[in-house]
Amino acid sequence: MTSELQGRIRPVEVDRTSPVPLYFQVATRLQELIEKGEIGVGARIENEVDLAERLGVSRPTTRRAIQYLVERGMLVRKRGVGTQVVHPKVRRPVELSSLYDDLVAGDRAPRTEVLRLEVMPAPDAIANALEVAPGTPVTWIERLRYAGGEPLALMHNAIPIDVLPLTRDDLAAHGLYELLRRNGLTPRIATQVIGARSATPAEAKTLAEKRGASLLTMTRTAWDGGGRALEYGSHVYRASRYSFELNLSAG
Amino acid sequence: MTSELQGRIRPVEVDRTSPVPLYFQVATRLQELIEKGEIGVGARIENEVDLAERLGVSRPTTRRAIQYLVERGMLVRKRGVGTQVVHPKVRRPVELSSLYDDLVAGDRAPRTEVLRLEVMPAPDAIANALEVAPGTPVTWIERLRYAGGEPLALMHNAIPIDVLPLTRDDLAAHGLYELLRRNGLTPRIATQVIGARSATPAEAKTLAEKRGASLLTMTRTAWDGGGRALEYGSHVYRASRYSFELNLSAG
DNA sequence: GTCAATACTTTGTCATGACAAACTCGGGGA
DNA sequence: TCCCCGAGTTTGTCATGACAAAGTATTGAC
């Protein structure tokens, strides 16, 4: 009676021979329908029980699929009411990607200049952030990132050498996170601190900013699924050209 | 044979009369043991099946409890191997709370000065952010937030009047998010943009900063579970006294 | 006509049982 | 001695069934 689109997921289609889990197949199907707008924002989807029956899967499986989309901010559930579409796109919890990835995705023609690359023992502050013993050998990198021909960010990173050996050429051509992933290292957890301060004269010159211009600062430590620290980074961005965009979902 | 601490969760203690879900009771218990260091980093916890039996709950319940901690980055699971502690503290996904809440939690004695409070038709930019029609009546607020006796942030907010009526006294004594929650309005999804810029002379004066000091800026729109926009905010923080801390987990 | 109690709908929690997939480790064969 | 294979362990997925809790809608009383 309301604005029911009553998402008809029509032709049942789960492939039980596929190695892809059923709940994921269902979630993907739902996500497609929502992204294509076939279930419009505000519309309620079928209740779990009916949906499960029609798709020929159990209720827990259906539930898990829906839960998956709820966690991504597409759906909202209310006990006694139903499940509603609240946003037609996935709102990612917050990207765990590198600046390079973002720029490529945004078509902003990134270019990287490697200013420094050397192996050195980790100073206390960095060892602390990486949760390794002081003096542990790390690769120390300083890079200048350009976008659209203009300098955008000055980036400092430390990567334990037993995590990944790095070369200048690799870093000039690819983002750090891309290199990590290529070597089977997936950042899964990170802590970031975002702040701001005025540029030092040297920074201002490097970044083509005026003296004392505002810079965005970001320090981050990233761990893989096994709890091993992969990377510590301390970066400064030109505030006039860059900002962080976050999508949060709580609950 | 390895460095097994083999987390003995000892005296079974789940309270079936409590309204708190069993899985949550188990998760909380585990979290305590880990935070207290009784299960040390690197140690494996008991396998799901045994743990379930000993606690007198079903395996799915135990699983859900463990899953909860995995999502928060405390534990890591490996099929065929077991579940390991990787970090002794909860890494929260990202808080959807207000500055006021954070300051209270951090014991920094917040105080709020309401500089302005009026109902006005929403200008285009704000109506756009809130996804409402231009001209829709909103309560417009300007607040100055102190912490530890010093000014910390200058905050501008717009709240549609049909969401919540606000008074000066309420705002002086409580955080905006607290007021929302008290009225049954729970922010569930938000998009934020964090940037930086130099203070205008007026801002510098209000915030007791020097001319041209760096400020952190944050604009946010928050929605409730039903997809209704609750709040638009545009805030500036003294970069010398404040920064954003985020914990990300990608899965 | 208005308000409160009741029935219904829908999600939330929990149990039990079963099999599959990934990893570890030990034993047997080359 | 080294490597491969199989047994054992542990998490991953899925089904079925049941009841509880929170909303919504309906009905009945005043």
Short mmCIF file of N, CA and C in Angstrom, two decimals, chain B residues 87-209:
data_model
loop_
_atom_site.label_atom_id
_atom_site.label_comp_id
_atom_site.label_asym_id
_atom_site.label_seq_id
_atom_site.Cartn_x
_atom_site.Cartn_y
_atom_site.Cartn_z
N HIS B 87 45.73 -8.64 18.12
CA HIS B 87 45.84 -7.30 18.68
C HIS B 87 45.04 -7.24 19.97
N PRO B 88 45.62 -6.68 21.02
CA PRO B 88 44.98 -6.74 22.32
C PRO B 88 43.91 -5.67 22.54
N LYS B 89 43.74 -4.77 21.59
CA LYS B 89 42.73 -3.74 21.76
C LYS B 89 41.74 -3.80 20.62
N VAL B 90 40.54 -3.35 20.90
CA VAL B 90 39.55 -3.26 19.83
C VAL B 90 39.96 -2.14 18.91
N ARG B 91 39.90 -2.42 17.66
CA ARG B 91 40.08 -1.34 16.70
C ARG B 91 38.69 -1.03 16.18
N ARG B 92 38.17 0.08 16.57
CA ARG B 92 36.81 0.41 16.14
C ARG B 92 36.82 0.78 14.67
N PRO B 93 35.74 0.38 13.98
CA PRO B 93 35.69 0.62 12.53
C PRO B 93 35.82 2.10 12.19
N VAL B 94 35.02 2.91 12.77
CA VAL B 94 35.08 4.36 12.67
C VAL B 94 33.91 4.86 13.47
N GLU B 95 34.15 5.74 14.34
CA GLU B 95 33.07 6.21 15.19
C GLU B 95 32.13 7.13 14.44
N LEU B 96 30.87 6.95 14.71
CA LEU B 96 29.89 7.89 14.21
C LEU B 96 29.35 8.65 15.41
N SER B 97 30.22 9.33 16.09
CA SER B 97 29.79 10.06 17.26
C SER B 97 30.17 11.51 17.08
N SER B 98 29.73 12.34 17.96
CA SER B 98 30.02 13.75 17.83
C SER B 98 31.27 14.09 18.63
N LEU B 99 31.79 15.24 18.34
CA LEU B 99 32.96 15.74 19.04
C LEU B 99 32.72 15.76 20.55
N TYR B 100 31.53 16.17 20.92
CA TYR B 100 31.17 16.27 22.34
C TYR B 100 31.34 14.92 23.04
N ASP B 101 30.79 13.89 22.43
CA ASP B 101 30.92 12.55 22.99
C ASP B 101 32.39 12.19 23.18
N ASP B 102 33.16 12.47 22.14
CA ASP B 102 34.57 12.12 22.19
C ASP B 102 35.28 12.83 23.35
N LEU B 103 34.94 14.07 23.53
CA LEU B 103 35.61 14.84 24.57
C LEU B 103 35.20 14.35 25.96
N VAL B 104 33.93 14.05 26.12
CA VAL B 104 33.47 13.51 27.39
C VAL B 104 34.21 12.21 27.69
N ALA B 105 34.26 11.36 26.67
CA ALA B 105 34.93 10.07 26.86
C ALA B 105 36.40 10.28 27.19
N GLY B 106 37.00 11.32 26.62
CA GLY B 106 38.42 11.57 26.85
C GLY B 106 38.67 12.45 28.07
N ASP B 107 37.60 12.77 28.78
CA ASP B 107 37.75 13.51 30.03
C ASP B 107 38.33 14.90 29.80
N ARG B 108 37.89 15.54 28.76
CA ARG B 108 38.48 16.84 28.44
C ARG B 108 37.53 18.00 28.70
N ALA B 109 36.56 17.78 29.56
CA ALA B 109 35.70 18.85 30.06
C ALA B 109 35.19 19.78 28.97
N PRO B 110 34.29 19.31 28.14
CA PRO B 110 33.78 20.17 27.08
C PRO B 110 32.79 21.20 27.60
N ARG B 111 32.74 22.32 26.92
CA ARG B 111 31.76 23.35 27.22
C ARG B 111 31.32 23.91 25.88
N THR B 112 30.07 24.28 25.79
CA THR B 112 29.57 24.76 24.51
C THR B 112 28.95 26.13 24.66
N GLU B 113 29.29 27.00 23.73
CA GLU B 113 28.69 28.33 23.70
C GLU B 113 27.88 28.42 22.42
N VAL B 114 26.60 28.69 22.57
CA VAL B 114 25.74 28.79 21.39
C VAL B 114 25.78 30.23 20.88
N LEU B 115 26.37 30.43 19.73
CA LEU B 115 26.53 31.77 19.20
C LEU B 115 25.30 32.23 18.43
N ARG B 116 24.60 31.25 17.89
CA ARG B 116 23.47 31.62 17.04
C ARG B 116 22.54 30.43 16.94
N LEU B 117 21.26 30.72 16.91
CA LEU B 117 20.28 29.64 16.73
C LEU B 117 19.04 30.25 16.12
N GLU B 118 18.74 29.89 14.89
CA GLU B 118 17.56 30.44 14.25
C GLU B 118 17.01 29.48 13.20
N VAL B 119 15.74 29.64 12.95
CA VAL B 119 15.12 28.84 11.90
C VAL B 119 15.12 29.64 10.62
N MET B 120 15.57 29.00 9.56
CA MET B 120 15.61 29.72 8.29
C MET B 120 15.42 28.74 7.14
N PRO B 121 15.04 29.25 5.98
CA PRO B 121 14.92 28.34 4.82
C PRO B 121 16.31 27.90 4.37
N ALA B 122 16.43 26.65 4.02
CA ALA B 122 17.73 26.12 3.65
C ALA B 122 18.23 26.71 2.34
N PRO B 123 19.44 27.29 2.35
CA PRO B 123 20.04 27.73 1.08
C PRO B 123 20.32 26.51 0.20
N ASP B 124 20.53 26.77 -1.07
CA ASP B 124 20.68 25.67 -2.02
C ASP B 124 21.75 24.65 -1.61
N ALA B 125 22.92 25.16 -1.22
CA ALA B 125 24.03 24.26 -0.92
C ALA B 125 23.67 23.30 0.21
N ILE B 126 23.01 23.82 1.23
CA ILE B 126 22.66 22.99 2.37
C ILE B 126 21.49 22.06 2.04
N ALA B 127 20.53 22.58 1.33
CA ALA B 127 19.41 21.75 0.91
C ALA B 127 19.92 20.58 0.09
N ASN B 128 20.88 20.86 -0.73
CA ASN B 128 21.49 19.84 -1.57
C ASN B 128 22.16 18.75 -0.73
N ALA B 129 22.92 19.19 0.25
CA ALA B 129 23.62 18.24 1.11
C ALA B 129 22.63 17.39 1.89
N LEU B 130 21.53 18.00 2.31
CA LEU B 130 20.54 17.27 3.10
C LEU B 130 19.57 16.50 2.21
N GLU B 131 19.67 16.71 0.93
CA GLU B 131 18.77 16.06 -0.02
C GLU B 131 17.32 16.41 0.27
N VAL B 132 17.09 17.69 0.55
CA VAL B 132 15.71 18.17 0.70
C VAL B 132 15.49 19.31 -0.29
N ALA B 133 14.25 19.76 -0.43
CA ALA B 133 13.95 20.84 -1.36
C ALA B 133 14.54 22.15 -0.87
N PRO B 134 15.09 22.97 -1.76
CA PRO B 134 15.62 24.27 -1.35
C PRO B 134 14.52 25.07 -0.67
N GLY B 135 14.85 25.75 0.40
CA GLY B 135 13.86 26.54 1.11
C GLY B 135 13.19 25.79 2.25
N THR B 136 13.41 24.50 2.33
CA THR B 136 12.88 23.74 3.46
C THR B 136 13.39 24.34 4.77
N PRO B 137 12.52 24.57 5.75
CA PRO B 137 12.97 25.20 6.99
C PRO B 137 13.95 24.31 7.76
N VAL B 138 15.05 24.91 8.17
CA VAL B 138 16.03 24.20 8.98
C VAL B 138 16.43 25.06 10.17
N THR B 139 16.85 24.40 11.24
CA THR B 139 17.42 25.14 12.35
C THR B 139 18.89 25.33 12.07
N TRP B 140 19.33 26.56 12.10
CA TRP B 140 20.74 26.86 11.81
C TRP B 140 21.44 27.21 13.12
N ILE B 141 22.52 26.53 13.39
CA ILE B 141 23.21 26.70 14.66
C ILE B 141 24.66 27.06 14.44
N GLU B 142 25.16 27.96 15.25
CA GLU B 142 26.60 28.18 15.30
C GLU B 142 27.04 28.00 16.74
N ARG B 143 27.98 27.13 16.96
CA ARG B 143 28.44 26.86 18.32
C ARG B 143 29.95 26.96 18.41
N LEU B 144 30.40 27.36 19.59
CA LEU B 144 31.84 27.37 19.86
C LEU B 144 32.09 26.34 20.95
N ARG B 145 32.94 25.38 20.65
CA ARG B 145 33.16 24.28 21.57
C ARG B 145 34.50 24.45 22.27
N TYR B 146 34.46 24.43 23.61
CA TYR B 146 35.68 24.53 24.40
C TYR B 146 36.07 23.17 24.95
N ALA B 147 37.34 22.98 25.15
CA ALA B 147 37.80 21.78 25.86
C ALA B 147 38.93 22.20 26.78
N GLY B 148 38.82 21.82 28.02
CA GLY B 148 39.84 22.20 28.98
C GLY B 148 40.00 23.70 29.09
N GLY B 149 38.90 24.44 28.91
CA GLY B 149 38.93 25.87 29.07
C GLY B 149 39.38 26.64 27.85
N GLU B 150 39.81 25.94 26.80
CA GLU B 150 40.27 26.63 25.59
C GLU B 150 39.34 26.35 24.42
N PRO B 151 39.19 27.35 23.56
CA PRO B 151 38.35 27.10 22.38
C PRO B 151 38.98 26.04 21.49
N LEU B 152 38.14 25.19 20.93
CA LEU B 152 38.65 24.07 20.15
C LEU B 152 38.06 24.04 18.74
N ALA B 153 36.79 24.34 18.65
CA ALA B 153 36.15 24.21 17.34
C ALA B 153 35.00 25.17 17.18
N LEU B 154 34.80 25.59 15.95
CA LEU B 154 33.68 26.44 15.59
C LEU B 154 32.78 25.61 14.69
N MET B 155 31.55 25.43 15.13
CA MET B 155 30.70 24.46 14.47
C MET B 155 29.42 25.07 13.92
N HIS B 156 29.12 24.76 12.66
CA HIS B 156 27.89 25.22 12.03
C HIS B 156 27.06 23.99 11.65
N ASN B 157 25.79 24.02 12.06
CA ASN B 157 24.95 22.89 11.71
C ASN B 157 23.59 23.33 11.18
N ALA B 158 23.04 22.49 10.33
CA ALA B 158 21.66 22.69 9.88
C ALA B 158 20.89 21.40 10.14
N ILE B 159 19.76 21.54 10.83
CA ILE B 159 18.91 20.38 11.12
C ILE B 159 17.50 20.69 10.65
N PRO B 160 16.94 19.90 9.76
CA PRO B 160 15.56 20.16 9.32
C PRO B 160 14.64 20.25 10.53
N ILE B 161 13.74 21.22 10.54
CA ILE B 161 12.93 21.41 11.76
C ILE B 161 12.01 20.24 12.05
N ASP B 162 11.62 19.50 11.03
CA ASP B 162 10.74 18.38 11.32
C ASP B 162 11.51 17.18 11.87
N VAL B 163 12.81 17.31 11.91
CA VAL B 163 13.59 16.25 12.54
C VAL B 163 13.62 16.44 14.05
N LEU B 164 13.84 17.67 14.45
CA LEU B 164 14.00 17.92 15.89
C LEU B 164 13.98 19.42 16.18
N PRO B 165 13.15 19.84 17.15
CA PRO B 165 13.21 21.23 17.59
C PRO B 165 14.35 21.37 18.61
N LEU B 166 15.08 22.46 18.54
CA LEU B 166 16.24 22.61 19.42
C LEU B 166 16.17 23.91 20.20
N THR B 167 16.68 23.88 21.41
CA THR B 167 16.75 25.10 22.22
C THR B 167 18.20 25.38 22.58
N ARG B 168 18.45 26.63 22.89
CA ARG B 168 19.80 27.05 23.28
C ARG B 168 20.29 26.24 24.48
N ASP B 169 19.42 26.09 25.47
CA ASP B 169 19.83 25.40 26.70
C ASP B 169 20.24 23.96 26.43
N ASP B 170 19.43 23.26 25.63
CA ASP B 170 19.76 21.89 25.29
C ASP B 170 21.16 21.81 24.69
N LEU B 171 21.39 22.69 23.72
CA LEU B 171 22.66 22.65 23.00
C LEU B 171 23.85 23.03 23.87
N ALA B 172 23.59 23.90 24.85
CA ALA B 172 24.69 24.30 25.72
C ALA B 172 25.09 23.15 26.63
N ALA B 173 24.13 22.31 26.96
CA ALA B 173 24.39 21.26 27.95
C ALA B 173 24.72 19.91 27.33
N HIS B 174 24.37 19.73 26.07
CA HIS B 174 24.56 18.41 25.48
C HIS B 174 25.13 18.49 24.07
N GLY B 175 25.68 17.38 23.62
CA GLY B 175 26.13 17.29 22.25
C GLY B 175 24.94 17.12 21.32
N LEU B 176 25.11 17.52 20.09
CA LEU B 176 24.02 17.41 19.12
C LEU B 176 23.60 15.96 18.92
N TYR B 177 24.57 15.08 18.83
CA TYR B 177 24.26 13.68 18.59
C TYR B 177 23.55 13.06 19.78
N GLU B 178 23.93 13.54 20.95
CA GLU B 178 23.25 13.05 22.15
C GLU B 178 21.77 13.45 22.11
N LEU B 179 21.52 14.68 21.72
CA LEU B 179 20.13 15.16 21.63
C LEU B 179 19.35 14.37 20.59
N LEU B 180 20.00 14.10 19.48
CA LEU B 180 19.34 13.32 18.44
C LEU B 180 18.94 11.95 18.98
N ARG B 181 19.91 11.31 19.60
CA ARG B 181 19.67 9.95 20.09
C ARG B 181 18.56 9.93 21.14
N ARG B 182 18.56 10.94 21.99
CA ARG B 182 17.53 10.99 23.03
C ARG B 182 16.16 11.06 22.45
N ASN B 183 16.05 11.60 21.26
CA ASN B 183 14.75 11.69 20.62
C ASN B 183 14.53 10.54 19.63
N GLY B 184 15.28 9.50 19.84
CA GLY B 184 15.06 8.30 19.03
C GLY B 184 15.61 8.40 17.63
N LEU B 185 16.48 9.39 17.40
CA LEU B 185 17.07 9.54 16.06
C LEU B 185 18.51 9.05 16.09
N THR B 186 18.76 7.97 15.41
CA THR B 186 20.09 7.40 15.44
C THR B 186 20.79 7.57 14.10
N PRO B 187 21.86 8.36 14.08
CA PRO B 187 22.62 8.48 12.83
C PRO B 187 23.26 7.13 12.50
N ARG B 188 23.05 6.68 11.31
CA ARG B 188 23.59 5.37 10.95
C ARG B 188 24.56 5.46 9.79
N ILE B 189 24.35 6.42 8.95
CA ILE B 189 25.22 6.55 7.79
C ILE B 189 25.63 8.01 7.64
N ALA B 190 26.86 8.24 7.31
CA ALA B 190 27.31 9.61 7.14
C ALA B 190 28.38 9.69 6.07
N THR B 191 28.43 10.82 5.41
CA THR B 191 29.56 11.08 4.52
C THR B 191 30.27 12.31 5.04
N GLN B 192 31.57 12.20 5.13
CA GLN B 192 32.37 13.30 5.66
C GLN B 192 33.43 13.69 4.65
N VAL B 193 33.74 14.94 4.66
CA VAL B 193 34.91 15.40 3.92
C VAL B 193 35.80 16.16 4.89
N ILE B 194 37.03 15.71 4.98
CA ILE B 194 37.98 16.35 5.88
C ILE B 194 39.04 17.07 5.07
N GLY B 195 39.24 18.33 5.38
CA GLY B 195 40.24 19.10 4.65
C GLY B 195 40.93 20.07 5.58
N ALA B 196 41.63 21.02 5.01
CA ALA B 196 42.32 22.02 5.83
C ALA B 196 42.37 23.33 5.07
N ARG B 197 42.48 24.41 5.80
CA ARG B 197 42.70 25.72 5.19
C ARG B 197 43.19 26.69 6.26
N SER B 198 43.55 27.87 5.84
CA SER B 198 44.00 28.87 6.80
C SER B 198 42.81 29.59 7.40
N ALA B 199 42.98 30.01 8.64
CA ALA B 199 41.90 30.70 9.32
C ALA B 199 41.69 32.09 8.75
N THR B 200 40.44 32.51 8.66
CA THR B 200 40.15 33.91 8.34
C THR B 200 40.45 34.71 9.60
N PRO B 201 40.62 36.04 9.48
CA PRO B 201 40.89 36.84 10.67
C PRO B 201 39.83 36.65 11.75
N ALA B 202 38.55 36.58 11.34
CA ALA B 202 37.47 36.41 12.31
C ALA B 202 37.59 35.07 13.03
N GLU B 203 37.85 34.04 12.26
CA GLU B 203 37.98 32.72 12.85
C GLU B 203 39.15 32.66 13.82
N ALA B 204 40.25 33.25 13.38
CA ALA B 204 41.44 33.24 14.24
C ALA B 204 41.14 33.89 15.57
N LYS B 205 40.42 34.99 15.53
CA LYS B 205 40.10 35.70 16.76
C LYS B 205 39.20 34.84 17.65
N THR B 206 38.15 34.30 17.05
CA THR B 206 37.21 33.48 17.82
C THR B 206 37.90 32.28 18.46
N LEU B 207 38.82 31.69 17.74
CA LEU B 207 39.44 30.46 18.22
C LEU B 207 40.76 30.71 18.97
N ALA B 208 41.09 31.97 19.16
CA ALA B 208 42.32 32.32 19.88
C ALA B 208 43.55 31.75 19.19
N GLU B 209 43.54 31.82 17.85
CA GLU B 209 44.70 31.39 17.09
C GLU B 209 45.35 32.60 16.44
#
